[in-house]
Amino acid sequence: MKEYVVEFTNGLKLTKVDIIIFGLIAVVCLLILLVLVKIAQLRKIYAEQEKNLELIARRIEFSTFGGNKKIKDEDLK
């Protein structure tokens, strides 16, 4: 005969094993949520880095080719 730890008024009865299983499921869900948040943070950081690299590339291009001057084929070789 099972020993019930928790008995609810609607007739639901839980044993120690049931409580442990529900606890483990909750912990796994929290870990998955934590991983998803970390991935979102990393994606944001990488997007900012990519944006900064594009700005640096534009500045280098502007300073190298003198701004609005048209680039000639000889300059590219």
Short mmCIF file of C-alpha atoms in Angstrom, two decimals:
data_model
loop_
_atom_site.label_atom_id
_atom_site.label_comp_id
_atom_site.label_asym_id
_atom_site.label_seq_id
_atom_site.Cartn_x
_atom_site.Cartn_y
_atom_site.Cartn_z
CA MET A 1 0.00 0.00 0.00
CA LYS A 2 1.32 3.41 -0.99
CA GLU A 3 1.91 6.08 1.58
CA TYR A 4 0.52 9.38 0.32
CA VAL A 5 2.34 12.51 1.36
CA VAL A 6 -0.13 15.06 0.01
CA GLU A 7 -3.87 14.63 -0.37
CA PHE A 8 -5.88 17.36 -2.05
CA THR A 9 -9.58 18.03 -1.47
CA ASN A 10 -10.43 17.07 -5.06
CA GLY A 11 -9.14 13.53 -4.46
CA LEU A 12 -5.66 13.88 -5.97
CA LYS A 13 -3.06 12.01 -3.94
CA LEU A 14 0.72 12.41 -4.37
CA THR A 15 3.52 10.20 -3.14
CA LYS A 16 7.14 11.18 -2.49
CA VAL A 17 8.11 9.84 -5.92
CA ASP A 18 5.44 11.97 -7.62
CA ILE A 19 6.68 15.10 -5.86
CA ILE A 20 10.30 14.36 -6.80
CA ILE A 21 9.33 13.80 -10.45
CA PHE A 22 7.37 17.05 -10.61
CA GLY A 23 10.30 18.85 -8.99
CA LEU A 24 12.74 17.46 -11.54
CA ILE A 25 10.44 18.46 -14.38
CA ALA A 26 10.27 22.00 -12.96
CA VAL A 27 14.07 22.19 -12.67
CA VAL A 28 14.53 21.00 -16.26
CA CYS A 29 12.03 23.59 -17.49
CA LEU A 30 13.89 26.34 -15.63
CA LEU A 31 17.20 25.20 -17.10
CA ILE A 32 15.75 25.26 -20.60
CA LEU A 33 14.41 28.76 -19.98
CA LEU A 34 17.83 29.86 -18.71
CA VAL A 35 19.52 28.49 -21.83
CA LEU A 36 17.04 30.28 -24.10
CA VAL A 37 17.62 33.58 -22.30
CA LYS A 38 21.40 33.13 -22.60
CA ILE A 39 21.07 32.42 -26.34
CA ALA A 40 18.99 35.58 -26.78
CA GLN A 41 21.63 37.61 -24.93
CA LEU A 42 24.42 36.20 -27.09
CA ARG A 43 22.49 36.91 -30.29
CA LYS A 44 22.03 40.52 -29.17
CA ILE A 45 25.75 40.86 -28.43
CA TYR A 46 26.74 39.38 -31.78
CA ALA A 47 24.31 41.69 -33.61
CA GLU A 48 25.85 44.70 -31.88
CA GLN A 49 29.36 43.50 -32.77
CA GLU A 50 28.36 43.00 -36.40
CA LYS A 51 26.88 46.50 -36.50
CA ASN A 52 30.10 47.93 -35.02
CA LEU A 53 32.19 46.07 -37.59
CA GLU A 54 30.09 47.51 -40.41
CA LEU A 55 30.58 51.02 -39.03
CA ILE A 56 34.34 50.47 -38.78
CA ALA A 57 34.42 49.16 -42.36
CA ARG A 58 32.56 52.25 -43.57
CA ARG A 59 34.99 54.54 -41.74
CA ILE A 60 37.97 52.73 -43.25
CA GLU A 61 36.42 52.91 -46.71
CA PHE A 62 35.64 56.60 -46.25
CA SER A 63 39.16 57.43 -45.08
CA THR A 64 40.87 55.20 -47.66
CA PHE A 65 39.01 56.33 -50.74
CA GLY A 66 38.50 59.94 -49.70
CA GLY A 67 34.82 59.98 -49.06
CA ASN A 68 32.61 60.69 -52.06
CA LYS A 69 35.24 60.15 -54.74
CA LYS A 70 34.38 57.49 -57.24
CA ILE A 71 36.53 54.38 -57.00
CA LYS A 72 38.51 53.63 -60.12
CA ASP A 73 39.38 50.16 -61.32
CA GLU A 74 43.10 50.88 -60.72
CA ASP A 75 42.42 51.60 -57.06
CA LEU A 76 40.90 48.17 -56.58
CA LYS A 77 43.89 46.26 -57.99
#
